[in-house]
JSON list of C-alpha atoms in Angstrom, two decimals:
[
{"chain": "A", "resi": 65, "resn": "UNK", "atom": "CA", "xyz": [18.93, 3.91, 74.24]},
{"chain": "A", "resi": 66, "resn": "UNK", "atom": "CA", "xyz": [22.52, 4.36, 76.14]},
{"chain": "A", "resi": 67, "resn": "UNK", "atom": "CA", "xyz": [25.22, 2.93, 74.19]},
{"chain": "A", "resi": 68, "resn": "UNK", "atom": "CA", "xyz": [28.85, 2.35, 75.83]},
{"chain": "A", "resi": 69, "resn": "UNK", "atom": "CA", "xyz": [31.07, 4.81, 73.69]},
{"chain": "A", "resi": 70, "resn": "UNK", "atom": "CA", "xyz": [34.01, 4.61, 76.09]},
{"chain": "A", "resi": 71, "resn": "UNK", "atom": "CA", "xyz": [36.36, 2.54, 73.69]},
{"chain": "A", "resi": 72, "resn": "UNK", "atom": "CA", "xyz": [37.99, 0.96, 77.05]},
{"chain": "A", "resi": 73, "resn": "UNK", "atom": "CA", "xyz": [40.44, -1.55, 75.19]},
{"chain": "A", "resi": 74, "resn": "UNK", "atom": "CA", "xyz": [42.06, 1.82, 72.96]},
{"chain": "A", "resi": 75, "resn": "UNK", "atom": "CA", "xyz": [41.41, 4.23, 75.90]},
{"chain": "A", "resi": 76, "resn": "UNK", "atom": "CA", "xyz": [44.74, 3.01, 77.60]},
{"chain": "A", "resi": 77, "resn": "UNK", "atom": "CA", "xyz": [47.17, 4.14, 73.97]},
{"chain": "A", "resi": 78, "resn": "UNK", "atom": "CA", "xyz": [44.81, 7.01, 73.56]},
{"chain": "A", "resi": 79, "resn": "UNK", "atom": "CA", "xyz": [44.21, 10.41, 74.61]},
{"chain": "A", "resi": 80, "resn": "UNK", "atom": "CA", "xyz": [40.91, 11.20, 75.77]},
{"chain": "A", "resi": 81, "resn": "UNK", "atom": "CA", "xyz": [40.81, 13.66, 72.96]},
{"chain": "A", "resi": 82, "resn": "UNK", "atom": "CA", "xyz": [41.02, 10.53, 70.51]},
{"chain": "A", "resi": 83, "resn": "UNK", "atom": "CA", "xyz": [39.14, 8.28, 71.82]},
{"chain": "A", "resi": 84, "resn": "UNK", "atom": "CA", "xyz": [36.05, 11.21, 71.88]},
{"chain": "A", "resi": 85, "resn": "UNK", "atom": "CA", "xyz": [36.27, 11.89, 68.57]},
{"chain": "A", "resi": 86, "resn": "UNK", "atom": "CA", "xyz": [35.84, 7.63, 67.74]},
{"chain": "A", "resi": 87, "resn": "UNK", "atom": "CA", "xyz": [32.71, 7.61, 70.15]},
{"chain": "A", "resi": 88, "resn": "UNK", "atom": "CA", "xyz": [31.40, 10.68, 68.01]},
{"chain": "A", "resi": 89, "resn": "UNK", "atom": "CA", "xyz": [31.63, 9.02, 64.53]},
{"chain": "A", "resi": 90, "resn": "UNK", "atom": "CA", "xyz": [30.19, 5.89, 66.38]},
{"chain": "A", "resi": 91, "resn": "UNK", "atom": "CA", "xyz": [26.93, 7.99, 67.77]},
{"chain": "A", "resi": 92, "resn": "UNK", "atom": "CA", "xyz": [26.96, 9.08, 64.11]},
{"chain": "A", "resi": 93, "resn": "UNK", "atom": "CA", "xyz": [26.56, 6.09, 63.08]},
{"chain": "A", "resi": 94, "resn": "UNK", "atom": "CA", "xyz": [23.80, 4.98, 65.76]},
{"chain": "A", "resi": 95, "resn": "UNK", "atom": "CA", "xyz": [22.30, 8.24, 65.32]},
{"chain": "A", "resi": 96, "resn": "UNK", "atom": "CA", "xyz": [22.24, 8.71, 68.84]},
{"chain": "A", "resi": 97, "resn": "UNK", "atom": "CA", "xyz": [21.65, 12.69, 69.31]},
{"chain": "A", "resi": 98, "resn": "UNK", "atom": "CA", "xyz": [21.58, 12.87, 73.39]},
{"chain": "A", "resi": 99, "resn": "UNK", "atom": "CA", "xyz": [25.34, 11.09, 72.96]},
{"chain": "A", "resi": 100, "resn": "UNK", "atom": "CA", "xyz": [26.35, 13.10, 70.16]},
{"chain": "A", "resi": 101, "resn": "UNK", "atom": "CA", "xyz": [25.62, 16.16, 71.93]},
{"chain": "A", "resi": 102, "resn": "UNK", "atom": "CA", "xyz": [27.35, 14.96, 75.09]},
{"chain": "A", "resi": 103, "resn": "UNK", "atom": "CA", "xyz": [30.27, 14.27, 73.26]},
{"chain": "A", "resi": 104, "resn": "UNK", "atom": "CA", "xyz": [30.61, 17.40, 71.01]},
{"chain": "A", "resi": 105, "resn": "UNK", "atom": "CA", "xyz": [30.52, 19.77, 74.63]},
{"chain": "A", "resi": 106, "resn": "UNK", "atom": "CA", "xyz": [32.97, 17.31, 76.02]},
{"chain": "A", "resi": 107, "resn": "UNK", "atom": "CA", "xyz": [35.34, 17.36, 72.30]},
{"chain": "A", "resi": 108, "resn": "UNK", "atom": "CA", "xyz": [34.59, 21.17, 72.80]},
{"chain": "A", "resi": 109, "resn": "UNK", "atom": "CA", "xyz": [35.49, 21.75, 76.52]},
{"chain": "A", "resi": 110, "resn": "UNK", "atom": "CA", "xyz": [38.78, 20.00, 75.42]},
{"chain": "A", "resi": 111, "resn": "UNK", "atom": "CA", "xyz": [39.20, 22.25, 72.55]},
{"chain": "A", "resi": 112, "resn": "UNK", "atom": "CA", "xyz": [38.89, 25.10, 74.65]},
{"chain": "A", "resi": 113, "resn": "UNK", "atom": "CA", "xyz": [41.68, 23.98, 77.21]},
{"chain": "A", "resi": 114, "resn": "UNK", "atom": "CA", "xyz": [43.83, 23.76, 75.01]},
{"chain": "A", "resi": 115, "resn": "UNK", "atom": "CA", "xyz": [43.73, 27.18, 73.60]},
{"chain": "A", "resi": 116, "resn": "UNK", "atom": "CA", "xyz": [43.84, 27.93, 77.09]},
{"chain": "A", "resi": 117, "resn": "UNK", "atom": "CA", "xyz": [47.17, 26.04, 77.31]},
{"chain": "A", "resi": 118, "resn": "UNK", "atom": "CA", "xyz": [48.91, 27.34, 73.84]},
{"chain": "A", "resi": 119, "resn": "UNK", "atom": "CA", "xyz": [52.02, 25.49, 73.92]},
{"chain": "A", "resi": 120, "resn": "UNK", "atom": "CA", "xyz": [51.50, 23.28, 76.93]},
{"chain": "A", "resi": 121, "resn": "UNK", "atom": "CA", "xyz": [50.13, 19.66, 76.86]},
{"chain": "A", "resi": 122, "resn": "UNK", "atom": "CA", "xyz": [46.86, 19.01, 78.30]},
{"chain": "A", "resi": 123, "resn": "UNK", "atom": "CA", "xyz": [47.09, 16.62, 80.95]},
{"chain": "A", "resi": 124, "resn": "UNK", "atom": "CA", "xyz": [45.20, 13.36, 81.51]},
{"chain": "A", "resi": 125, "resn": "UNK", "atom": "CA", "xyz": [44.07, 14.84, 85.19]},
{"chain": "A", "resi": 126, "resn": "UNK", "atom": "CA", "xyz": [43.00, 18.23, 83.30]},
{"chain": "A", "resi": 127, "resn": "UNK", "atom": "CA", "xyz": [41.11, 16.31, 81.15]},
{"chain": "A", "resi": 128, "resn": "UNK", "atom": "CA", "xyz": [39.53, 14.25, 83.99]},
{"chain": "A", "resi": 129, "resn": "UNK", "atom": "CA", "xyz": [38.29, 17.33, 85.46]},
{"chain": "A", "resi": 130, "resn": "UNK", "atom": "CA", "xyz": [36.83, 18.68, 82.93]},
{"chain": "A", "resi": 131, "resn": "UNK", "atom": "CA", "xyz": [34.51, 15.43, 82.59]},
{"chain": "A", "resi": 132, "resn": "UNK", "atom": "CA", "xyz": [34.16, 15.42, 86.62]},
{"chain": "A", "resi": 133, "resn": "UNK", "atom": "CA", "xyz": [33.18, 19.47, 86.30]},
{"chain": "A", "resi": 134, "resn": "UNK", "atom": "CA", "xyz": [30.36, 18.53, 83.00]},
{"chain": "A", "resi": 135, "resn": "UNK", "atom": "CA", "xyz": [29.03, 15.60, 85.33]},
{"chain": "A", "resi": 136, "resn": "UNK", "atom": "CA", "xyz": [28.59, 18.10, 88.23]},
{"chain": "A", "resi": 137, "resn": "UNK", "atom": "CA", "xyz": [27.02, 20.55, 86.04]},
{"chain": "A", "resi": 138, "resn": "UNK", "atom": "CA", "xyz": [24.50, 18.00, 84.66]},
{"chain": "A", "resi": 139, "resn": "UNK", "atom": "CA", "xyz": [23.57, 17.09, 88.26]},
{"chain": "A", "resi": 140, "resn": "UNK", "atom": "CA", "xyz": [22.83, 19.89, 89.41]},
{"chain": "A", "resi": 141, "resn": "UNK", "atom": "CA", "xyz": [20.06, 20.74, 86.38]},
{"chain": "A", "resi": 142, "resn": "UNK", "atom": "CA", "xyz": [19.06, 17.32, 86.51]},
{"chain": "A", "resi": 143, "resn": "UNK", "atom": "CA", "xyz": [18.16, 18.07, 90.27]},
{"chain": "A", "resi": 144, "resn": "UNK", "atom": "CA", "xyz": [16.50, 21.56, 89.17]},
{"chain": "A", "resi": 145, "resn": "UNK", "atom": "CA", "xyz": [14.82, 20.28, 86.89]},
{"chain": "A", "resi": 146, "resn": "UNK", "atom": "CA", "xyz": [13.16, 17.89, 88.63]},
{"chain": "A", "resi": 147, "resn": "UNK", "atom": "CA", "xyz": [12.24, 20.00, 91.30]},
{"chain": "A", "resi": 148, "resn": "UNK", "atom": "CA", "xyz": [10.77, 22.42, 88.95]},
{"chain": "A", "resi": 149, "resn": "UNK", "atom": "CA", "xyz": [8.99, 19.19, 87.57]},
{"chain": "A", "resi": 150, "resn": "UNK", "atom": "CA", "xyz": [10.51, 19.43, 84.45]},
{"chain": "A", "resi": 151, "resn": "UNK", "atom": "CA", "xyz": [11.27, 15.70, 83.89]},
{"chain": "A", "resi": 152, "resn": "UNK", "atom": "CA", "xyz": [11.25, 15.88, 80.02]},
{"chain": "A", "resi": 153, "resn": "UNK", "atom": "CA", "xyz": [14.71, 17.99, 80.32]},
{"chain": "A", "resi": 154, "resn": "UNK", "atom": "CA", "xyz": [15.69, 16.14, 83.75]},
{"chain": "A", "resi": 155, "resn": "UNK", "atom": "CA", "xyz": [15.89, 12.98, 81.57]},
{"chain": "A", "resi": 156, "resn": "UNK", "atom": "CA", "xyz": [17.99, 14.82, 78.94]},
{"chain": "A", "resi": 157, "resn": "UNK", "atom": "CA", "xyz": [20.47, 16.07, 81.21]},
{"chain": "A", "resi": 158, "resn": "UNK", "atom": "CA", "xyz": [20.61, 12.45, 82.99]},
{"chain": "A", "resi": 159, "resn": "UNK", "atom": "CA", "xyz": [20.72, 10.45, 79.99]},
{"chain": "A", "resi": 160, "resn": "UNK", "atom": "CA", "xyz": [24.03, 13.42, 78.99]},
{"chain": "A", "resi": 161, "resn": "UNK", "atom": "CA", "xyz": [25.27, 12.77, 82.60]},
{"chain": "A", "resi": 162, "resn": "UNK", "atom": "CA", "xyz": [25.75, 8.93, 82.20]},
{"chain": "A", "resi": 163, "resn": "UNK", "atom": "CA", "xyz": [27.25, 9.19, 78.59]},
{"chain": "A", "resi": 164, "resn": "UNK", "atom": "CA", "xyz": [29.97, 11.60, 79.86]},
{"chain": "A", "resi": 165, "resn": "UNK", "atom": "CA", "xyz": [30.41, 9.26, 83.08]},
{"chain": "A", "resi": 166, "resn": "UNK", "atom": "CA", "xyz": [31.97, 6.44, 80.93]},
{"chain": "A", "resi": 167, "resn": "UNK", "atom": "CA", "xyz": [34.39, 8.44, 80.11]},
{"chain": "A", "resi": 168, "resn": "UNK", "atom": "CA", "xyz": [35.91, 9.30, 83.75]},
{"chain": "A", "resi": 169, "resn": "UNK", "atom": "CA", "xyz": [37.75, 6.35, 85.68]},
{"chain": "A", "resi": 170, "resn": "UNK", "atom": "CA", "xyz": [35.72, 4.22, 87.85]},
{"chain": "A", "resi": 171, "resn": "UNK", "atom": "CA", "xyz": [34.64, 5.95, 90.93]},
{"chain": "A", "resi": 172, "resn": "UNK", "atom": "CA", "xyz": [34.81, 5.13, 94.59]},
{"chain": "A", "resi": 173, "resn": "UNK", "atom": "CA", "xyz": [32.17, 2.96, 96.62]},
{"chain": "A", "resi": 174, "resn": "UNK", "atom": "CA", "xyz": [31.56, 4.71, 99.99]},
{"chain": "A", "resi": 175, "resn": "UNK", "atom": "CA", "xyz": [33.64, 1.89, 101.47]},
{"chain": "A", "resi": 176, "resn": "UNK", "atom": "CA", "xyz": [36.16, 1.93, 99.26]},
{"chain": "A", "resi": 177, "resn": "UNK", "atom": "CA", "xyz": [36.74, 5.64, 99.56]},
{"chain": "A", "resi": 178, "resn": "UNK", "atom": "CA", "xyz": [36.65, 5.24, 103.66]},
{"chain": "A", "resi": 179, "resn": "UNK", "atom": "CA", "xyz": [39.59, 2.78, 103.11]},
{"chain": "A", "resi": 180, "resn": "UNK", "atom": "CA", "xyz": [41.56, 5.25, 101.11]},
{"chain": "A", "resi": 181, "resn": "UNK", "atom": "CA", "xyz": [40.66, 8.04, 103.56]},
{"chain": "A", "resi": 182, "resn": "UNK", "atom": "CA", "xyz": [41.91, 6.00, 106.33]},
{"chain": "A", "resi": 183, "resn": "UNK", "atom": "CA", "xyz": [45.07, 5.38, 104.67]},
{"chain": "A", "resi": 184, "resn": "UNK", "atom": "CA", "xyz": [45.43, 8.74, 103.33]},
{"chain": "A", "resi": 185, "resn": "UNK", "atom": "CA", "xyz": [45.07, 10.13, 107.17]},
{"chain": "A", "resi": 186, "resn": "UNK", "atom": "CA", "xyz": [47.11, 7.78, 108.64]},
{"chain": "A", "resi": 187, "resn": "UNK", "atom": "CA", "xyz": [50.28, 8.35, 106.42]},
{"chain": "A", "resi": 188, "resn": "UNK", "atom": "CA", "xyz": [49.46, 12.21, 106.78]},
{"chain": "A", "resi": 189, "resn": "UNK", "atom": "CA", "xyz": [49.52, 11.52, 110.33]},
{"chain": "A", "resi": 190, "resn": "UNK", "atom": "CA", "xyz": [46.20, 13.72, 111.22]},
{"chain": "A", "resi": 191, "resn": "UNK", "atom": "CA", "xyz": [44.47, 13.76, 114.28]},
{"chain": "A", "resi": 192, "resn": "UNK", "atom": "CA", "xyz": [41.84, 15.90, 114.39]},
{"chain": "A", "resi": 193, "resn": "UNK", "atom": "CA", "xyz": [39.57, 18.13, 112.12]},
{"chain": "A", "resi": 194, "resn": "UNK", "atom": "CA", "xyz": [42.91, 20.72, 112.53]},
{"chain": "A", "resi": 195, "resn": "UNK", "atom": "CA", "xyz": [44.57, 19.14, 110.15]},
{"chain": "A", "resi": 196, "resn": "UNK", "atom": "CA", "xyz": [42.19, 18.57, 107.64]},
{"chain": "A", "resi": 197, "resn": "UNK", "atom": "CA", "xyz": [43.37, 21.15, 104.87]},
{"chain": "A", "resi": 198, "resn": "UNK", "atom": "CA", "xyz": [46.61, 18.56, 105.10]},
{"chain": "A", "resi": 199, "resn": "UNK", "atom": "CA", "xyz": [44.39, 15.81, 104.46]},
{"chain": "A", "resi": 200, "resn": "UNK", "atom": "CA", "xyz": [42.61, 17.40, 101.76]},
{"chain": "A", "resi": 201, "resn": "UNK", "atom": "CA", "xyz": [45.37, 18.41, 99.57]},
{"chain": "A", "resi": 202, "resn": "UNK", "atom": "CA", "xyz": [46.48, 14.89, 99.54]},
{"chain": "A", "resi": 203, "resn": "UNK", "atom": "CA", "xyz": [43.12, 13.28, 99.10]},
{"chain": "A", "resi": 204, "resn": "UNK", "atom": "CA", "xyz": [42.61, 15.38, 96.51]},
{"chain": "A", "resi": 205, "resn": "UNK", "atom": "CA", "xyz": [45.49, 14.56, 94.46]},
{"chain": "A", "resi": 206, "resn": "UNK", "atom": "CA", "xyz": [45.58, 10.74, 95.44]},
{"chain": "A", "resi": 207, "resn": "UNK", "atom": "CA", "xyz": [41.74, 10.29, 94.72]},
{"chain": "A", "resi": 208, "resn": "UNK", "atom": "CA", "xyz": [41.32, 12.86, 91.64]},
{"chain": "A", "resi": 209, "resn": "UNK", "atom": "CA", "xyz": [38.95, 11.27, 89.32]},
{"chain": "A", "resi": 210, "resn": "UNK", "atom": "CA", "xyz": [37.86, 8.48, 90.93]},
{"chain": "A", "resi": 211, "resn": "UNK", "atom": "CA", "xyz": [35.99, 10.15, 93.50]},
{"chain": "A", "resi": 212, "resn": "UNK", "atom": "CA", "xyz": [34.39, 13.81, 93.67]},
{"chain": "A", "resi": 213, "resn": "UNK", "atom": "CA", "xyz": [35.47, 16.58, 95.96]},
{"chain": "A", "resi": 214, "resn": "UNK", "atom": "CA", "xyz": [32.26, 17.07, 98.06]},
{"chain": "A", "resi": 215, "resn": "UNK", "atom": "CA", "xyz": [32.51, 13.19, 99.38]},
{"chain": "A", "resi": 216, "resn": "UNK", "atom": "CA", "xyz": [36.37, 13.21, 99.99]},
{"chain": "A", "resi": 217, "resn": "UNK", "atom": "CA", "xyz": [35.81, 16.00, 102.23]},
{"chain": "A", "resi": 218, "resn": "UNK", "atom": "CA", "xyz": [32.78, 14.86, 103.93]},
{"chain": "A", "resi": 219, "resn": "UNK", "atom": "CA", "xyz": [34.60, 11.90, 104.71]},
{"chain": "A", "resi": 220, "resn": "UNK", "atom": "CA", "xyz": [37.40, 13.54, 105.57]},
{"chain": "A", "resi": 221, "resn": "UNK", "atom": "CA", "xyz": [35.51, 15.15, 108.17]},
{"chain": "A", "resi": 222, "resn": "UNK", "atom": "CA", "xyz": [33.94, 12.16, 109.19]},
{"chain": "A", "resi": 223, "resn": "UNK", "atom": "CA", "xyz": [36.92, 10.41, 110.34]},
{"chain": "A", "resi": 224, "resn": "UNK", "atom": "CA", "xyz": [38.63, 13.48, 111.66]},
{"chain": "A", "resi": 225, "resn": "UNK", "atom": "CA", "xyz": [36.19, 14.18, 113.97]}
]
């Protein structure tokens, strides 16, 4: 069973640190092992940037890819796996996928993220594929988090060309 441990109304005051550590005492409390595992590579992953980082503060867009690069990762077993025909740990490393998703801002519809391209190429004021390193750096920074790199760039590409 997938319980929502994203603690939206506290996620605003609180650093993503923080409001991990609450949705780990609550999947405690469910006894909820596929989110509790999630959640402990996620509170570990943060751990680890910041002894990266001795000194520096970890930033809310460091932490965003970290989540974005543990979603990718999950993907792309979930899609081995499933190939392989493994679906026992295909629907391990989906049901980790979607409990780490809550915690990464809402992403992009395909039309949504067309609108924002547009916008993003017009104020850039790119014409043709040429310029789409421009674009990119731009789109990447604009849209980080709410959409992943693989469909800024194919759209990107799209509307250049």
């Amino acid at each position: 069973m997938l319980t929502a441990y994203c603690l939206k109304p506290k996620a605003q005051t609180m650093s993503l640190e923080n409001t991990i550590n609450e949705a780990i005492k609550t999947a405690m409390r469910a006894k909820d092992k596929v989110a509790l595992d999630s959640l402990r590579a996620v509170k570990s992953q943060i751990l680890l940037l910041k002894t990266e980082a001795i000194g520096a503060e970890v930033t809310a867009e460091q932490e965003i890819a970290i989540l974005q690069r543990m979603v990718k990762q999950r993907k792309d077993s979930y899609d081995q796996f499933t190939a392989q025909g493994r679906n026992d740990l295909a629907e391990v490393e989906d049901a980790q996928m979607k409990v780490i998703e809550q915690f990464l801002p809402k992403q992009l519809t395909a039309e949504e993220l067309e609108a924002e391209m547009k916008n993003i190429i017009s104020e850039a004021g790119a014409e043709s594929v040429k310029d789409l390193g421009k674009v990119m750096g731009i789109a990447s920074k604009t849209l980080a988090g709410k959409s992943d790199g693989k469909s800024i760039s194919e759209m990107a590409k799209k509307l250049l060309s």
